[in-house]
PDB file of C-alpha atoms in Angstrom:
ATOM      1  CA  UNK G1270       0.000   0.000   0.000  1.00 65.00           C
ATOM      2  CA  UNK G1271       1.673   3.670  -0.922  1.00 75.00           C
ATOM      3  CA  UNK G1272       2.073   6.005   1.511  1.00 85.00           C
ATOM      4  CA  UNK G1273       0.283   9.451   0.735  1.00 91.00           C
ATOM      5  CA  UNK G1274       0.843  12.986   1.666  1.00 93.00           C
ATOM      6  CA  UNK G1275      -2.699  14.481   1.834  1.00 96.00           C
ATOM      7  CA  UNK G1276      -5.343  11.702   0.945  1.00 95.00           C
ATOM      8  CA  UNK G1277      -5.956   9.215   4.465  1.00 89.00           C
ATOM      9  CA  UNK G1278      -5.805   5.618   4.077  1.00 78.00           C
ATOM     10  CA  UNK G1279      -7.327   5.231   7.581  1.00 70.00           C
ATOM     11  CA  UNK G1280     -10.748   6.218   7.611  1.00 76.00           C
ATOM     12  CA  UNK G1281     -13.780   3.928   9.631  1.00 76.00           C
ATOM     13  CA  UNK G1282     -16.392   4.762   7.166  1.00 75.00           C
ATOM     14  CA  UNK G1283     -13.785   4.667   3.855  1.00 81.00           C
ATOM     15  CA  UNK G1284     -12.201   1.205   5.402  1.00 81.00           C
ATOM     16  CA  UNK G1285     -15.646  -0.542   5.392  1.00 83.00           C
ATOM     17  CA  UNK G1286     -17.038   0.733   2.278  1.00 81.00           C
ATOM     18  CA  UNK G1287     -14.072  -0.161   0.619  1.00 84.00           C
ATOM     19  CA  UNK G1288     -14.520  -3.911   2.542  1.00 84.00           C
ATOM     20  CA  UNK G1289     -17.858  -4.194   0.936  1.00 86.00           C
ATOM     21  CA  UNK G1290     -17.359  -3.241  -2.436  1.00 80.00           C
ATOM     22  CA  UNK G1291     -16.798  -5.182  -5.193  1.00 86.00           C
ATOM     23  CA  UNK G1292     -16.207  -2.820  -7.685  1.00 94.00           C
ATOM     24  CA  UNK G1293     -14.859   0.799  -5.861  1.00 94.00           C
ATOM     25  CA  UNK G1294     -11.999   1.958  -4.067  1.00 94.00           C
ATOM     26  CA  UNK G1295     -12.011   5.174  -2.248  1.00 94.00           C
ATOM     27  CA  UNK G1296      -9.800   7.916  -1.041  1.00 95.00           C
ATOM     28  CA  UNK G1297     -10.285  10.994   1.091  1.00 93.00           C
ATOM     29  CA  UNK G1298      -9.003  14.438   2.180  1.00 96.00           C
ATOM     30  CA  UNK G1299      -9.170  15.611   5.597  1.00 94.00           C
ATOM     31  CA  UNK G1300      -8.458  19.253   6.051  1.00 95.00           C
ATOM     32  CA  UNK G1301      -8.814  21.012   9.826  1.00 89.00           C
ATOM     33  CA  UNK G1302     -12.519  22.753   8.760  1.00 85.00           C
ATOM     34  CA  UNK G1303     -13.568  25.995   9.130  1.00 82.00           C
ATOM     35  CA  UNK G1304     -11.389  28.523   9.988  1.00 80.00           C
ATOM     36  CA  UNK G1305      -9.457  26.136  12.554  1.00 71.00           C
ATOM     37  CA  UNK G1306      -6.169  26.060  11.108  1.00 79.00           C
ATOM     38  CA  UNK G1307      -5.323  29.588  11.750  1.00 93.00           C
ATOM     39  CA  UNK G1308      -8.463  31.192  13.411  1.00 89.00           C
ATOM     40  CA  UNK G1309      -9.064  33.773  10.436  1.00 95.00           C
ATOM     41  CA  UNK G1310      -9.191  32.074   7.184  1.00 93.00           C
ATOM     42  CA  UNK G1311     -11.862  29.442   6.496  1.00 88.00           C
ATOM     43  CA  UNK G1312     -12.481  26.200   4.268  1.00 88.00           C
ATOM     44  CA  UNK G1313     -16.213  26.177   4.880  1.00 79.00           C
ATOM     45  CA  UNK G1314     -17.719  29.172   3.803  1.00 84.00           C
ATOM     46  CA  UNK G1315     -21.139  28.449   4.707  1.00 75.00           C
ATOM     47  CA  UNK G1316     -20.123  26.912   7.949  1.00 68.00           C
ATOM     48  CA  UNK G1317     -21.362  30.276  10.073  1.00 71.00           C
ATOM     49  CA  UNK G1318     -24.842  30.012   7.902  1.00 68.00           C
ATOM     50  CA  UNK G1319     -25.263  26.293   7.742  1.00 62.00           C
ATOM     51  CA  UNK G1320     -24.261  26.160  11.973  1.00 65.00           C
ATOM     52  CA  UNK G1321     -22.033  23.504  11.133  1.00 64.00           C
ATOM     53  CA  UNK G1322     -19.063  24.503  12.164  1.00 62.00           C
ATOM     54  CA  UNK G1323     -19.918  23.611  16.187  1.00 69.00           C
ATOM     55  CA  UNK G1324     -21.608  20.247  15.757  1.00 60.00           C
ATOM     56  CA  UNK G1325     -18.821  18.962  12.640  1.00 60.00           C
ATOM     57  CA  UNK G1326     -17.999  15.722  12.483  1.00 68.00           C
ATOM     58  CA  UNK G1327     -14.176  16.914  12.678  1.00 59.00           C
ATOM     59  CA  UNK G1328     -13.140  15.002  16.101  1.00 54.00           C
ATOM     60  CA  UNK G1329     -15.047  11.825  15.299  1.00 63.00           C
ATOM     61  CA  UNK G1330     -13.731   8.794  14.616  1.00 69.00           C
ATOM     62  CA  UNK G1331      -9.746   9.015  14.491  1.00 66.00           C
ATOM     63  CA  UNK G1332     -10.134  12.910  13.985  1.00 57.00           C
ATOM     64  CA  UNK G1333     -10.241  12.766  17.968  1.00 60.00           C
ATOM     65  CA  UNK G1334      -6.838  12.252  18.007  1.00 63.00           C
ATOM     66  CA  UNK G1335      -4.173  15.593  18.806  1.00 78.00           C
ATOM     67  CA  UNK G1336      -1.532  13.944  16.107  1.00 76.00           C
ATOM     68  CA  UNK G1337      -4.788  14.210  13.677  1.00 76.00           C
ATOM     69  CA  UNK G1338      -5.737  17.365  14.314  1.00 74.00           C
ATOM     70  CA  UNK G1339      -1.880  18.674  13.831  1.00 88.00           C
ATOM     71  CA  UNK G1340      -1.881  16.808  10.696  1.00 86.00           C
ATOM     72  CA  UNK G1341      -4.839  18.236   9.164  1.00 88.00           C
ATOM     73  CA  UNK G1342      -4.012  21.761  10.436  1.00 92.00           C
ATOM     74  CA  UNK G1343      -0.927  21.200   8.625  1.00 96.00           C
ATOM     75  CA  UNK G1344      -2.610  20.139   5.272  1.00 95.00           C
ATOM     76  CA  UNK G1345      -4.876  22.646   5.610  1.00 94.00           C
ATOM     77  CA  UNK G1346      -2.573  24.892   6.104  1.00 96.00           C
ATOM     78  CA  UNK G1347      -0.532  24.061   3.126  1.00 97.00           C
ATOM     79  CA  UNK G1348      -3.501  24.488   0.621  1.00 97.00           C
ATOM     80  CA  UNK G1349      -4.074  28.207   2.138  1.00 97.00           C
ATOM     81  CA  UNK G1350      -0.214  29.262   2.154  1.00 97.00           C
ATOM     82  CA  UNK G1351       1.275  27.073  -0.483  1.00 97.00           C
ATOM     83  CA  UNK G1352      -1.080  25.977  -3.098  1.00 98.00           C
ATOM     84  CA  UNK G1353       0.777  25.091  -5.824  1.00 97.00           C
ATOM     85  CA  UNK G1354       3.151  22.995  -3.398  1.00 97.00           C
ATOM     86  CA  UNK G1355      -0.222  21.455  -2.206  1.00 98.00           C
ATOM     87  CA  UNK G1356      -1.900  21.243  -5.529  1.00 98.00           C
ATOM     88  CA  UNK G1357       1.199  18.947  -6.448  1.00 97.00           C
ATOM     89  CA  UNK G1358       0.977  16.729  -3.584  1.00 98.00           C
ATOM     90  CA  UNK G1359      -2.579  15.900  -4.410  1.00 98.00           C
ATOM     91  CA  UNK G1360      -2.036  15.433  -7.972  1.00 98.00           C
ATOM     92  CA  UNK G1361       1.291  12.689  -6.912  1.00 98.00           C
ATOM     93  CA  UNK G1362      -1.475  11.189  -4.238  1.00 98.00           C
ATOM     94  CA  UNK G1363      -4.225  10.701  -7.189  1.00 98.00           C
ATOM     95  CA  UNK G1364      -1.574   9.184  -9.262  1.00 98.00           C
ATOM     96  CA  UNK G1365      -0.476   7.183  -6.507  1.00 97.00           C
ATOM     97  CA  UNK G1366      -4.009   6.404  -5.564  1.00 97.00           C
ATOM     98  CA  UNK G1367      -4.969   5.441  -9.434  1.00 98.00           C
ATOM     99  CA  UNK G1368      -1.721   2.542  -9.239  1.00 97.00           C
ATOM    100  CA  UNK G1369      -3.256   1.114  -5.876  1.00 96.00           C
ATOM    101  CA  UNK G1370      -6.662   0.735  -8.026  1.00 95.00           C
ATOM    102  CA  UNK G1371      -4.843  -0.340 -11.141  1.00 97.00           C
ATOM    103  CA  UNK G1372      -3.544  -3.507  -8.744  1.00 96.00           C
ATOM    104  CA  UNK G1373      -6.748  -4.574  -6.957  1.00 94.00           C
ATOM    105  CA  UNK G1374      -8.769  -4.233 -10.290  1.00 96.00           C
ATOM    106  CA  UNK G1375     -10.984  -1.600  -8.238  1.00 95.00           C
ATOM    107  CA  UNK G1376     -12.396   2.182 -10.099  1.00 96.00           C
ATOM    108  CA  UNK G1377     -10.574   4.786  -8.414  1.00 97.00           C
ATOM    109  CA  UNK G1378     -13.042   7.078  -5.795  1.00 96.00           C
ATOM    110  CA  UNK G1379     -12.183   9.985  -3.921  1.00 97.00           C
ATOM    111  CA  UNK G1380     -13.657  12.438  -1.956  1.00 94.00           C
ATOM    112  CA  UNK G1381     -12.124  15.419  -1.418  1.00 97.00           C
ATOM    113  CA  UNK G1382     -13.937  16.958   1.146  1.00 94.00           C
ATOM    114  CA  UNK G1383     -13.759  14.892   4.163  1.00 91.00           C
ATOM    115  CA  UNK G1384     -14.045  17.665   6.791  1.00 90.00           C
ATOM    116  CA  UNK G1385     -13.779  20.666   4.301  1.00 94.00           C
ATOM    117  CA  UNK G1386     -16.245  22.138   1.953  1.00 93.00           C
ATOM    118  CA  UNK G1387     -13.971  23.772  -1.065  1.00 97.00           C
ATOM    119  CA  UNK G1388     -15.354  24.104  -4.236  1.00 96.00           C
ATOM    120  CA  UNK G1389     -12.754  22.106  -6.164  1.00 98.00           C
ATOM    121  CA  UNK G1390     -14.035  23.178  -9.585  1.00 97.00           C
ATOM    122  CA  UNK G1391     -12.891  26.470  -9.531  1.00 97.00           C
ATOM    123  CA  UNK G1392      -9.173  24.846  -8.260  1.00 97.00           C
ATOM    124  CA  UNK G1393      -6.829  25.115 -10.527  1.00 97.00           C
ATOM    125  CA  UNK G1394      -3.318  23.801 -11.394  1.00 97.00           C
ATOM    126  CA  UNK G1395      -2.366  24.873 -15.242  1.00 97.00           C
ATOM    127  CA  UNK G1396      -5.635  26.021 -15.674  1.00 97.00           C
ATOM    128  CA  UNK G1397      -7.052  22.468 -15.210  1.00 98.00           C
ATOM    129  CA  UNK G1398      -9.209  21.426 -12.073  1.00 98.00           C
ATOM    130  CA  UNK G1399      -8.467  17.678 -10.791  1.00 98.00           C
ATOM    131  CA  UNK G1400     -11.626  16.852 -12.286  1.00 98.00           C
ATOM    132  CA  UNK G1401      -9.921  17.447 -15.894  1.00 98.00           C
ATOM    133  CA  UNK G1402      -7.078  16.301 -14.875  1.00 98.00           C
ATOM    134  CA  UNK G1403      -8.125  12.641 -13.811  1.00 98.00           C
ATOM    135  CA  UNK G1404     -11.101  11.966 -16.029  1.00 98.00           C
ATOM    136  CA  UNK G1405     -11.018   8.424 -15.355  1.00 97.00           C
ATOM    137  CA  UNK G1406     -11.313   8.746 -11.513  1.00 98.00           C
ATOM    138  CA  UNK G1407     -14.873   9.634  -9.510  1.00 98.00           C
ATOM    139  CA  UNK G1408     -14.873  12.039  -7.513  1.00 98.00           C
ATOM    140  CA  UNK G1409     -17.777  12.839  -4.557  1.00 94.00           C
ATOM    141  CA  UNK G1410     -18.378  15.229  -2.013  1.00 93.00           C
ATOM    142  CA  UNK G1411     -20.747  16.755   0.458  1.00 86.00           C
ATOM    143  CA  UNK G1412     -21.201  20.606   0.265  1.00 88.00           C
ATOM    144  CA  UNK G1413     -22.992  23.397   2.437  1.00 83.00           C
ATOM    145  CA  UNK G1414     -22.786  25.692  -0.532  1.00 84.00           C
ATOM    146  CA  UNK G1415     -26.232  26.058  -2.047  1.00 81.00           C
ATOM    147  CA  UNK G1416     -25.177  27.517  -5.441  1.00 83.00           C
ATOM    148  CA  UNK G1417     -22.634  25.167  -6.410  1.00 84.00           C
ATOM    149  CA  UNK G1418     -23.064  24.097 -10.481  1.00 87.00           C
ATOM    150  CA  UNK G1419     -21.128  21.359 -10.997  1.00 90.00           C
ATOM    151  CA  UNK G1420     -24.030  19.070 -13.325  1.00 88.00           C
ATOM    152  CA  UNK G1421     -21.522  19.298 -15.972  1.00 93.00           C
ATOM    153  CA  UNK G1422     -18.636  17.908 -14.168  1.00 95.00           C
ATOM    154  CA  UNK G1423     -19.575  14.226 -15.306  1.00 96.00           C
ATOM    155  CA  UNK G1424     -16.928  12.543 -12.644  1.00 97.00           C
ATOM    156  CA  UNK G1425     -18.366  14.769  -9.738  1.00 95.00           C
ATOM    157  CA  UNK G1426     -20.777  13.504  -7.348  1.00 92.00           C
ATOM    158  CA  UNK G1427     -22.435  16.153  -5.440  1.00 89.00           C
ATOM    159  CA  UNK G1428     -24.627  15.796  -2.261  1.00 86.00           C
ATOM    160  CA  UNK G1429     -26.143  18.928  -0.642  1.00 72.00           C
ATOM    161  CA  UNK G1430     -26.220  18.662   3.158  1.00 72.00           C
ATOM    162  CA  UNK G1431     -29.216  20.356   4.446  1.00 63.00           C
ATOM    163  CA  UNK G1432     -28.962  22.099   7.584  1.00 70.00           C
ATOM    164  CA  UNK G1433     -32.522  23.487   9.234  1.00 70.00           C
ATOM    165  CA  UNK G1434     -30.161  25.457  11.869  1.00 74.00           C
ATOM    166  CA  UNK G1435     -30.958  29.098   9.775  1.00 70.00           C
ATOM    167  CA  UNK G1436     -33.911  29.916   8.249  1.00 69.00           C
ATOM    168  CA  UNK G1437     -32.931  31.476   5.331  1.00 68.00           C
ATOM    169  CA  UNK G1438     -30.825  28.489   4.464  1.00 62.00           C
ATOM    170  CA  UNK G1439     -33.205  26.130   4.519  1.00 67.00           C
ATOM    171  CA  UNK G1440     -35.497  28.126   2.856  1.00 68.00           C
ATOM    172  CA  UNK G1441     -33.110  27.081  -0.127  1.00 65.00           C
ATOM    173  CA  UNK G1442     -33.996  23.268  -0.123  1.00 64.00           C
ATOM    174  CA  UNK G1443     -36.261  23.909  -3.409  1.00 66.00           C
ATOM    175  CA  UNK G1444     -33.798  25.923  -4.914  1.00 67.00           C
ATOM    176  CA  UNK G1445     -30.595  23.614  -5.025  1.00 61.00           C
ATOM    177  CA  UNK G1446     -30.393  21.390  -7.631  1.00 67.00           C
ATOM    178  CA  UNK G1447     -28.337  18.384  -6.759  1.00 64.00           C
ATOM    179  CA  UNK G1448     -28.870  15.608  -4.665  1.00 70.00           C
ATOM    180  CA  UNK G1449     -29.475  16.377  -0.526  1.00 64.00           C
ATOM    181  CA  UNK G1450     -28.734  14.752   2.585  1.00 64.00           C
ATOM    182  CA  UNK G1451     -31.090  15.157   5.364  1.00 63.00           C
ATOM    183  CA  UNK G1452     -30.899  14.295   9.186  1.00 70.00           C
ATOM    184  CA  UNK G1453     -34.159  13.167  10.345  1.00 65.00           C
ATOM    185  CA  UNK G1454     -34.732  12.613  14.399  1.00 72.00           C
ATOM    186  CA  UNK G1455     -36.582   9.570  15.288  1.00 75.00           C
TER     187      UNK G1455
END
């Protein structure tokens, strides 16, 4: 198994789906979310209107771990002071991550977002997002961000995740136009 800079190898929910699946293999990128890596800037730009930001999923699961908190501060960190630097890690990590697949016979999955909400589209390295870059690998991702357009992106999975903590925002259920998540109680 390679080693990678930026995308985790060790996550619960990415460990058993990729258990239980014949035909995937996925990927993901933790970042520290919100503005936690440095207290000003933030990777969640809806997290303030969404309310997300206090009850994020951040410190579950091996995220409550101090040496994975450091780690993602430090990624996240990298993307907002060093982006081309970090932009090339992620690109050797996908390439990396596409050989892994390649061996186990598996289609190559990532999600990008794991405890970030960046809008990846408008990323670019050589004028190229990752999604143009990798055609061949499938990309998902949760999102906050109620105007996102990424239909045309055909190796982009997006999932709106509804939040009912602000009015206005939820008032926007009708409005977005990919797929949504929902918490229901009970």
């Amino acid at each position: 198994m390679p080693s990678y800079k930026l995308l985790s190898q060790g996550s619960m929910k990415i460990d058993k789906s990729n258990k239980i699946q014949d035909k995937y293999f996925s990927r993901i990128l933790y970042l520290a979310p919100h503005n936690l890596a440095d207290g000003k800037r933030t990777v969640c730009p809806y997290a303030t209107v969404a309310k997300c930001h206090e009850p994020c999923l951040n410190t579950a699961g091996m995220g409550k771990f101090s040496n994975v908190q450091q780690a993602r501060i430090r990624k996240t960190l990298l993307f907002l002071d060093e982006y081309n630097t970090f932009m090339e890690y992620l690109i050797q990590d996908i390439n990396k991550f596409i050989g892994e697949c390649y061996k186990l016979d598996k289609i190559p999955c990532v999600r990008l977002n794991g405890t970030s909400d960046i809008q990846w589209e408008h990323q670019l390295v050589d004028g190229r997002n990752v999604f143009e870059i990798f055609p061949d690998v499938l990309f998902y991702d949760y999102t906050k961000i109620p105007t996102r357009k990424v239909s045309h992106i055909k190796n982009y999975h997006l999932t709106w995740s509804y939040s009912q903590a602000n009015d206005k925002y939820a008032e926007l259920f009708d409005d977005v136009q990919c797929n949504k998540a929902v918490v229901f109680r009970k």
